[in-house]
Coordinates of C-alpha atoms in Angstrom, one line a residue:
M1 CA 12.7 18.8 7.1
L2 CA 11.9 15.6 5.3
C3 CA 13.7 13.5 7.9
F4 CA 11.7 15.3 10.7
V5 CA 8.4 14.6 9.0
L6 CA 9.3 11.0 8.5
A7 CA 10.4 10.6 12.1
A8 CA 7.1 12.2 13.2
S9 CA 5.0 9.9 11.1
L10 CA 6.8 6.8 12.4
A11 CA 6.4 8.0 16.0
A12 CA 2.7 8.3 15.4
A13 CA 2.4 4.8 13.8
P14 CA 1.1 1.8 15.7
A15 CA 4.0 -0.1 17.4
P16 CA 3.1 -3.7 17.7
R17 CA 5.2 -6.1 19.7
A18 CA 5.5 -8.5 16.8
A19 CA 7.1 -11.9 17.2
T20 CA 9.7 -13.1 14.6
A21 CA 8.3 -15.4 11.9
T22 CA 4.7 -14.2 12.6
E23 CA 2.3 -15.6 10.0
T24 CA -0.6 -13.4 11.1
L25 CA -0.4 -10.3 13.2
V26 CA -3.3 -8.6 15.0
H27 CA -2.7 -5.2 16.6
I28 CA -5.1 -3.1 18.6
P29 CA -3.6 0.3 19.5
R30 CA -6.2 0.8 22.2
M31 CA -8.4 -2.0 23.4
D32 CA -11.0 0.4 24.7
A33 CA -11.3 2.1 21.4
I34 CA -12.8 -0.6 19.2
Q35 CA -16.5 -0.2 20.2
G36 CA -17.5 0.8 16.7
L37 CA -16.0 -2.3 15.2
T38 CA -17.5 -4.4 18.0
A39 CA -20.9 -2.9 17.3
F40 CA -20.7 -4.0 13.7
L41 CA -19.6 -7.5 14.7
E42 CA -22.4 -7.8 17.2
R43 CA -25.0 -6.9 14.6
A44 CA -23.4 -8.9 11.8
G45 CA -23.0 -11.9 14.1
Q46 CA -26.8 -12.3 14.6
P47 CA -27.3 -13.9 11.2
S48 CA -23.6 -15.0 10.8
A49 CA -22.2 -17.0 13.7
M50 CA -18.6 -16.7 12.4
L51 CA -18.6 -12.9 12.9
R52 CA -19.8 -12.9 16.5
P53 CA -17.4 -11.0 18.7
D54 CA -17.2 -13.9 21.2
V55 CA -15.6 -16.0 18.4
W56 CA -12.9 -13.5 17.7
F57 CA -12.2 -12.2 21.1
A58 CA -11.6 -15.7 22.5
E59 CA -8.4 -15.7 20.3
L60 CA -6.9 -12.5 21.7
H61 CA -5.1 -14.1 24.7
P62 CA -3.7 -17.7 25.1
F63 CA -5.2 -18.3 28.5
L64 CA -7.1 -15.3 29.8
S65 CA -10.7 -14.4 28.8
I66 CA -10.7 -10.8 27.8
D67 CA -13.4 -8.9 26.0
P68 CA -13.1 -5.3 24.8
R69 CA -16.8 -4.9 25.3
Q70 CA -16.3 -5.5 29.0
P71 CA -13.4 -3.4 30.5
D72 CA -13.7 -5.3 33.8
T73 CA -12.4 -8.4 32.1
F74 CA -9.1 -6.6 31.6
T75 CA -9.0 -4.9 35.0
R76 CA -9.7 -8.2 36.8
A77 CA -6.7 -9.6 35.0
G78 CA -4.5 -6.6 35.8
I79 CA -4.4 -5.4 32.2
D80 CA -4.8 -1.8 31.2
P81 CA -7.6 -1.6 28.6
A82 CA -6.5 1.8 27.4
T83 CA -3.3 0.4 26.0
P84 CA -2.3 -1.8 23.0
L85 CA -2.7 -5.5 22.5
T86 CA -0.6 -7.4 19.9
L87 CA -1.4 -11.0 18.9
S88 CA 1.3 -12.9 16.9
V89 CA 0.1 -16.1 15.3
L90 CA 2.9 -18.4 14.4
A91 CA 3.1 -21.9 13.0
S92 CA 4.1 -23.2 16.4
G93 CA 1.6 -21.3 18.5
R94 CA 0.7 -17.7 19.5
I95 CA 2.0 -14.8 21.6
S96 CA -0.2 -12.1 23.0
C97 CA 1.4 -8.9 24.4
T98 CA -0.4 -6.5 26.7
R99 CA 0.5 -3.6 29.1
L100 CA -0.4 -4.1 32.7
A101 CA -2.1 -1.8 35.2
D102 CA -1.4 -4.2 38.1
P103 CA 1.4 -6.8 37.5
K104 CA 0.8 -8.6 40.8
L105 CA -2.9 -9.1 39.9
F106 CA -1.9 -10.3 36.5
Q107 CA 0.4 -12.9 38.0
E108 CA -2.3 -14.1 40.4
R109 CA -4.9 -14.5 37.6
A110 CA -2.3 -16.1 35.3
A111 CA -1.3 -18.6 37.9
A112 CA -4.9 -19.8 38.4
M113 CA -5.3 -20.3 34.7
L114 CA -2.0 -22.0 34.2
L115 CA -2.7 -24.5 36.9
S116 CA -5.9 -25.4 35.2
A117 CA -3.9 -26.3 32.0
N118 CA -2.3 -29.2 33.8
P119 CA -3.8 -30.9 36.9
K120 CA -0.5 -32.5 37.5
V121 CA 1.1 -29.1 38.2
T122 CA 0.4 -28.1 41.8
E123 CA 2.2 -24.8 41.9
V124 CA 3.2 -22.1 39.5
K125 CA 6.7 -20.8 40.4
P126 CA 7.8 -17.6 38.5
T127 CA 11.5 -17.2 37.8
T128 CA 13.0 -13.7 38.1
S129 CA 16.3 -12.7 36.6
A130 CA 17.5 -9.2 35.6
G131 CA 14.1 -7.7 36.1
L132 CA 12.4 -10.4 33.9
T133 CA 9.8 -12.6 35.4
S134 CA 8.8 -15.7 33.5
V135 CA 6.7 -18.9 33.8
L136 CA 6.5 -22.0 31.6
V137 CA 4.1 -24.8 32.3
P138 CA 3.6 -28.0 30.2
R139 CA 0.0 -28.5 29.2
E140 CA -1.6 -31.9 29.9
S141 CA -2.7 -32.1 26.2
G142 CA 0.8 -31.3 24.9
G143 CA 2.7 -28.1 24.3
D144 CA 3.6 -25.4 26.7
I145 CA 1.9 -22.3 28.1
G146 CA 3.2 -19.3 30.1
Y147 CA 4.3 -15.7 30.1
A148 CA 7.2 -13.3 30.3
L149 CA 6.8 -10.0 32.3
K150 CA 9.1 -7.0 32.7
G151 CA 7.9 -3.9 34.3
K152 CA 4.4 -3.4 33.1
E153 CA 4.8 -5.3 29.8
A154 CA 3.6 -8.9 29.6
C155 CA 3.7 -11.4 26.7
A156 CA 1.8 -14.6 27.2
F157 CA 2.3 -17.6 24.9
A158 CA 0.9 -21.0 24.1
S159 CA 2.6 -23.6 21.8
E160 CA 0.6 -25.9 19.6
G161 CA 2.6 -28.8 20.9
G162 CA 3.6 -32.1 19.4
G163 CA 1.1 -34.2 21.3
F164 CA 2.6 -35.9 24.3
V165 CA 6.1 -35.4 22.9
D166 CA 8.0 -32.2 23.7
D167 CA 8.9 -30.7 20.4
G168 CA 10.7 -27.8 21.9
Q169 CA 8.4 -25.1 20.4
G170 CA 7.1 -24.0 23.8
K171 CA 10.7 -23.1 24.8
V172 CA 11.1 -21.2 21.5
L173 CA 8.0 -19.1 22.2
F174 CA 9.1 -18.7 25.8
K175 CA 12.4 -17.2 24.6
E176 CA 10.6 -15.0 22.0
A177 CA 8.1 -13.7 24.6
S178 CA 11.0 -12.8 26.9
R179 CA 12.7 -10.9 24.1
L180 CA 9.5 -9.0 23.3
V181 CA 9.0 -7.6 26.8
S182 CA 12.7 -6.6 27.0
Q183 CA 12.7 -4.5 23.9
A184 CA 10.8 -1.4 22.8
P185 CA 8.3 -2.2 20.1
K186 CA 9.0 -0.9 16.6
A187 CA 6.6 1.5 14.8
D188 CA 4.9 -0.1 11.8
A189 CA 4.9 2.5 9.0
R190 CA 2.4 0.5 7.0
M191 CA -0.2 0.5 9.7
G192 CA 0.5 4.2 10.3
K193 CA -0.6 5.0 6.8
L194 CA -4.0 3.3 7.3
P195 CA -7.1 4.4 9.2
G196 CA -8.4 1.9 11.7
T197 CA -8.8 0.8 15.3
L198 CA -7.7 -2.8 14.7
Y199 CA -5.0 -3.9 12.3
V200 CA -4.2 -7.3 10.7
S201 CA -1.0 -8.0 8.9
I202 CA 0.1 -11.1 6.9
P203 CA 3.8 -10.5 6.3
K204 CA 4.4 -13.3 3.8
R205 CA 1.7 -12.0 1.6
G206 CA 2.7 -8.3 2.0
L207 CA -0.8 -7.6 3.3
T208 CA -1.7 -5.0 5.9
V209 CA -5.3 -4.0 6.7
G210 CA -6.9 -1.5 9.0
L211 CA -10.5 -2.0 10.3
D212 CA -13.0 0.2 11.9
G213 CA -16.8 0.2 12.1
S214 CA -20.1 1.2 13.5
A215 CA -23.4 -0.5 14.1
T216 CA -24.2 0.0 10.4
A217 CA -20.9 -0.2 8.6
L218 CA -17.6 -2.0 8.4
Q219 CA -14.7 0.0 6.9
V220 CA -11.6 -1.9 5.6
E221 CA -8.6 -0.2 4.1
G222 CA -5.3 -1.8 3.3
T223 CA -2.2 -2.3 1.2
G224 CA -0.8 -5.4 -0.5
T225 CA 2.4 -6.1 -2.4
N226 CA 1.4 -9.5 -3.7
L227 CA -2.2 -9.1 -4.6
P228 CA -3.2 -10.9 -7.9
L229 CA -4.2 -7.7 -9.6
P230 CA -2.9 -5.8 -12.7
A231 CA -1.2 -2.5 -12.6
F232 CA -3.6 0.6 -12.7
Q233 CA -3.2 4.1 -14.0
S234 CA -3.8 7.0 -11.7
S235 CA -7.3 8.4 -11.3
G236 CA -8.6 10.2 -14.4
T237 CA -11.4 10.5 -16.9
S238 CA -13.2 7.3 -17.9
P239 CA -15.9 7.0 -20.6
Y240 CA -17.8 4.8 -18.1
G241 CA -17.6 7.3 -15.3
T242 CA -21.2 8.4 -15.2
M243 CA -22.8 5.0 -15.7
M244 CA -25.1 3.9 -12.9
P245 CA -23.9 0.7 -11.0
S246 CA -26.0 -2.4 -11.6
G247 CA -25.7 -6.1 -11.2
L248 CA -23.9 -8.3 -8.7
L249 CA -20.6 -6.6 -9.4
F250 CA -20.0 -3.3 -11.2
S251 CA -16.4 -2.1 -11.6
R252 CA -14.7 0.6 -13.5
A253 CA -10.9 0.6 -13.9
R254 CA -8.1 2.4 -15.6
L255 CA -5.3 0.0 -16.5
T256 CA -1.7 0.7 -17.5
P257 CA -0.4 -0.9 -20.8
A258 CA 1.1 -3.7 -18.7
G259 CA -2.2 -4.1 -16.9
V260 CA -4.1 -4.3 -20.2
S261 CA -1.6 -7.0 -21.3
D262 CA -2.2 -9.0 -18.1
V263 CA -6.0 -8.8 -18.6
M264 CA -5.7 -9.9 -22.2
D265 CA -3.4 -12.8 -21.3
N266 CA -6.2 -13.9 -18.9
V267 CA -8.7 -13.6 -21.8
R268 CA -6.5 -15.7 -24.0
S269 CA -6.2 -18.3 -21.3
I270 CA -10.0 -18.4 -20.9
I271 CA -10.6 -18.8 -24.6
Q272 CA -8.1 -21.6 -24.8
R273 CA -9.7 -23.3 -21.8
I274 CA -13.3 -23.2 -23.0
C275 CA -12.4 -23.7 -26.7
P276 CA -9.6 -26.3 -26.9
D277 CA -10.2 -26.6 -30.7
C278 CA -9.4 -22.9 -31.3
P279 CA -5.9 -22.5 -32.8
K280 CA -3.7 -21.4 -30.0
A281 CA -1.3 -19.4 -32.1
E282 CA -4.2 -17.4 -33.6
V283 CA -5.7 -16.8 -30.2
T284 CA -2.4 -15.5 -28.9
S285 CA -1.9 -13.3 -32.0
I286 CA -5.4 -11.8 -31.8
T287 CA -5.3 -11.0 -28.0
R288 CA -1.8 -9.4 -28.3
S289 CA -2.9 -7.2 -31.3
V290 CA -6.1 -6.1 -29.5
S291 CA -4.2 -5.4 -26.3
G292 CA -2.0 -2.8 -28.0
R293 CA -5.1 -0.9 -29.2
L294 CA -6.9 -0.4 -25.9
T295 CA -6.8 2.8 -23.8
G296 CA -6.9 1.0 -20.5
N297 CA -10.4 2.2 -19.6
V298 CA -12.5 -0.9 -18.8
L299 CA -15.8 -1.7 -17.3
T300 CA -16.6 -5.1 -15.8
V301 CA -20.1 -6.2 -14.9
V302 CA -21.3 -9.5 -13.4
D303 CA -25.1 -9.3 -13.6
G304 CA -25.8 -12.5 -11.5
V305 CA -25.3 -16.2 -11.4
R306 CA -27.3 -18.6 -13.6
P307 CA -29.7 -20.9 -11.8
R308 CA -28.3 -24.4 -11.2
P309 CA -25.0 -23.9 -13.1
N310 CA -22.7 -26.8 -13.7
L311 CA -19.8 -26.0 -11.5
R312 CA -18.0 -29.3 -11.9
T313 CA -16.3 -28.4 -15.3
P314 CA -14.1 -25.5 -16.3
E315 CA -16.5 -24.3 -18.9
G316 CA -19.4 -24.7 -16.5
R317 CA -17.7 -22.4 -13.9
F318 CA -16.9 -19.8 -16.6
F319 CA -20.5 -19.6 -17.8
A320 CA -22.0 -19.7 -14.2
P321 CA -21.8 -15.9 -13.7
R322 CA -23.5 -13.8 -16.4
Q323 CA -20.8 -11.3 -17.1
A324 CA -19.2 -8.9 -19.6
L325 CA -16.2 -6.7 -20.0
V326 CA -16.3 -3.4 -22.0
A327 CA -13.0 -1.7 -23.1
E328 CA -12.3 1.6 -24.8
M329 CA -10.3 1.3 -28.1
T330 CA -7.8 3.7 -29.6
D331 CA -8.4 2.5 -33.1
P332 CA -11.6 0.6 -33.8
A333 CA -10.7 -0.1 -37.4
A334 CA -7.4 -1.8 -36.4
V335 CA -9.2 -3.9 -33.8
K336 CA -11.8 -5.1 -36.3
S337 CA -8.9 -6.1 -38.6
A338 CA -7.1 -7.9 -35.8
L339 CA -10.3 -9.8 -35.0
A340 CA -11.0 -10.9 -38.6
P341 CA -9.3 -14.3 -38.2
L342 CA -12.0 -15.3 -35.7
A343 CA -14.4 -15.8 -38.6
K344 CA -12.5 -19.1 -39.4
F345 CA -12.5 -20.5 -35.9
P346 CA -14.6 -23.6 -35.3
G347 CA -18.1 -22.8 -33.9
V348 CA -17.9 -19.1 -34.7
R349 CA -20.9 -17.1 -36.1
V350 CA -20.2 -13.8 -37.7
L351 CA -22.5 -11.1 -36.4
E352 CA -23.3 -7.6 -37.8
D353 CA -21.0 -6.0 -35.3
G354 CA -18.8 -8.9 -34.0
Y355 CA -18.7 -12.6 -33.4
A356 CA -20.3 -15.3 -31.4
L357 CA -18.2 -18.4 -30.5
D358 CA -20.3 -21.4 -29.6
V359 CA -18.5 -23.7 -27.2
K360 CA -19.4 -26.5 -24.8
G361 CA -21.4 -24.8 -22.0
G362 CA -22.4 -21.6 -23.7
T363 CA -21.5 -18.9 -26.2
L364 CA -18.8 -16.3 -26.0
I365 CA -20.0 -12.9 -27.4
L366 CA -17.9 -10.1 -28.9
H367 CA -19.3 -6.8 -30.1
I368 CA -17.7 -3.6 -31.5
R369 CA -19.8 -0.5 -31.3
G370 CA -18.2 2.9 -31.8
R371 CA -15.0 3.1 -29.7
H372 CA -16.0 0.3 -27.4
L373 CA -15.3 -3.5 -27.4
A374 CA -17.5 -5.8 -25.4
L375 CA -16.6 -9.4 -24.5
G376 CA -18.9 -11.5 -22.4
N377 CA -20.6 -14.8 -21.9
D378 CA -24.1 -13.4 -22.0
E379 CA -25.7 -11.5 -25.0
T380 CA -28.1 -9.5 -22.9
V381 CA -25.4 -8.3 -20.5
A382 CA -22.9 -7.4 -23.2
S383 CA -25.5 -5.6 -25.4
S384 CA -27.2 -3.8 -22.6
L385 CA -23.9 -2.3 -21.4
L386 CA -23.0 -1.0 -24.8
S387 CA -26.4 0.5 -25.2
V388 CA -26.0 2.7 -22.1
V389 CA -22.4 3.9 -22.6
P390 CA -22.7 7.7 -22.4
A391 CA -21.4 10.2 -24.9
Q392 CA -19.4 12.0 -22.2
G393 CA -17.1 10.4 -19.6
A394 CA -16.3 11.6 -16.1
K395 CA -13.3 11.6 -13.8
L396 CA -12.9 8.6 -11.4
P397 CA -11.7 9.4 -7.9
H398 CA -9.6 6.3 -8.0
A399 CA -8.0 3.9 -10.5
V400 CA -10.7 1.3 -9.7
T401 CA -14.1 1.8 -8.2
F402 CA -16.5 -1.0 -7.5
T403 CA -19.9 -1.8 -6.1
V404 CA -21.3 -5.1 -5.0
D405 CA -25.0 -6.1 -4.5
P406 CA -24.9 -8.3 -1.4
A407 CA -28.3 -9.9 -2.0
R408 CA -27.2 -11.0 -5.5
V409 CA -24.0 -12.4 -4.0
A410 CA -26.0 -14.4 -1.5
S411 CA -28.3 -15.7 -4.3
G412 CA -25.3 -16.7 -6.3
L413 CA -23.7 -18.5 -3.4
K414 CA -26.8 -20.6 -3.0
Q415 CA -26.2 -22.1 -6.4
V416 CA -23.2 -24.1 -5.0
S417 CA -24.7 -27.4 -3.8
L418 CA -23.4 -30.0 -1.4
M419 CA -23.1 -32.4 -4.4
D420 CA -20.9 -29.8 -6.1
V421 CA -18.6 -29.8 -3.1
I422 CA -18.5 -33.6 -3.1
S423 CA -17.6 -33.6 -6.7
D424 CA -15.0 -30.8 -6.4
K425 CA -13.5 -30.1 -3.0
R426 CA -12.2 -26.7 -4.3
L427 CA -15.8 -25.5 -4.0
A428 CA -16.0 -26.2 -0.3
G429 CA -14.8 -22.7 0.6
I430 CA -17.5 -21.1 -1.5
F431 CA -20.1 -23.4 -0.1
T432 CA -19.0 -22.6 3.5
V433 CA -19.1 -18.8 2.8
G434 CA -22.6 -19.2 1.5
L435 CA -23.8 -21.0 4.6
E436 CA -22.0 -18.6 7.0
L437 CA -22.4 -15.2 5.3
G438 CA -25.4 -15.8 3.0
P439 CA -28.0 -14.7 5.6
L440 CA -26.0 -11.6 6.5
L441 CA -25.4 -10.7 2.8
T442 CA -29.2 -11.0 2.2
Q443 CA -29.8 -8.4 5.0
S444 CA -27.0 -6.1 3.9
K445 CA -27.5 -2.8 2.0
D446 CA -24.4 -2.5 -0.2
I447 CA -20.7 -3.0 -0.5
E448 CA -18.5 -0.5 -2.3
G449 CA -14.8 0.4 -2.5
W450 CA -11.8 1.4 -4.6
L451 CA -8.3 0.4 -5.5
D452 CA -5.1 2.3 -6.5
S453 CA -1.7 1.1 -7.6
L454 CA 1.2 2.2 -5.3
P455 CA 4.5 3.7 -6.5
G456 CA 7.1 1.0 -6.8
G457 CA 4.4 -1.8 -7.0
G458 CA 1.6 -3.1 -4.9
H459 CA -1.9 -1.8 -4.3
R460 CA -4.0 0.2 -1.9
F461 CA -7.6 -0.7 -1.4
S462 CA -10.7 0.3 0.6
S463 CA -14.1 -1.2 1.1
R464 CA -17.2 -0.3 3.0
W465 CA -19.8 -2.9 3.9
T466 CA -23.1 -1.2 4.9
L467 CA -26.1 -2.6 6.8
P468 CA -29.6 -1.0 6.8
A469 CA -30.2 1.6 9.4
T470 CA -32.6 -0.7 11.2
P471 CA -32.4 -4.5 11.4

């Protein structure tokens, strides 16, 4: 019975014609069924040029202009829009596989486009052998372009090329395209477990994502085996379960002991980075001792980003977001004892219920109240969170739940200046995101989602980006 169920699930899973050594794979099970996703991109693309459908759809085929919003762009090229499309992006180029409604029409349209790739080529002559029809044409700018066709399956390719020197990659893609049309595609069980009308997979990172949408929302759900995340417990009761989301980021999580250890190792690394004079052995001893006395229930809040932060130093980047982490303790008295050595650290002030560590760039705050430990870089954020922890918890539907305030994200991104990028090129990506997505984030309603750990390792995640009902 189990074998039957497994076989049935695999049969129902999307079956991309994926090339070997693919770096990024895009699979659309039905090209005429992504109107919802297209509707979101059309609206999101108004304030954000990088999300416009034209930008993304131009990449779907190496030499044909096809647009899921316009079925006639498929039918004019002999492609059946009610069938799958698989795009394999490789280091050497890309291969796009489609199913044809009219192979002859496809060949005619392809010939016209291939001729335009090299004015020196006056005629496109297909070669047919054992039912496989293929074409390879050198491009004037370098590299090769062409297709392989068998029955109603066609895989078109284009190599990046080595300039005016033939690097042989075009022939490699030509051979791979020929293999793909000659074999039945394999069902992808990872895609089959995810909802979506379009799938993206990055094999080297163990990442698979399904996307769907509407005019007011983008839904993303995926799995990852190499995500830089700690291990989480299963869903359960959290003391922070009924707290109302606030700030730029509000996240509740239930960590396993190993996950707690990973988080505390990160805390140790941060303290050592912003306080180089703090004794390393003592910092390590304290964080390890505290780690063993936490239940795994944590709350993380980023209230916002300070105006004009200094992003050119490690301590400046740490203090840029106003943030705090609250964790539930199993033994508050033991934690207080473990933290006692902090009183002798340079720059430490002993507080009534904790410590304040003054370092270059700001102050690290630590409070213990009841069964909760708060650690943050902003007194107001840390204290306000502790003041609203409820007496009773509530069950979380997932190991991690989070909400994001898009407007506050946009405001935070604005704090990265061009001079910051000039001083530190690592900030260029954040600066670009601010320019491209900032206007859309400002107009967005909310972003929310969840994460769970998977048996055997890895994570499953989901996120929903919502726009207002009316622009």
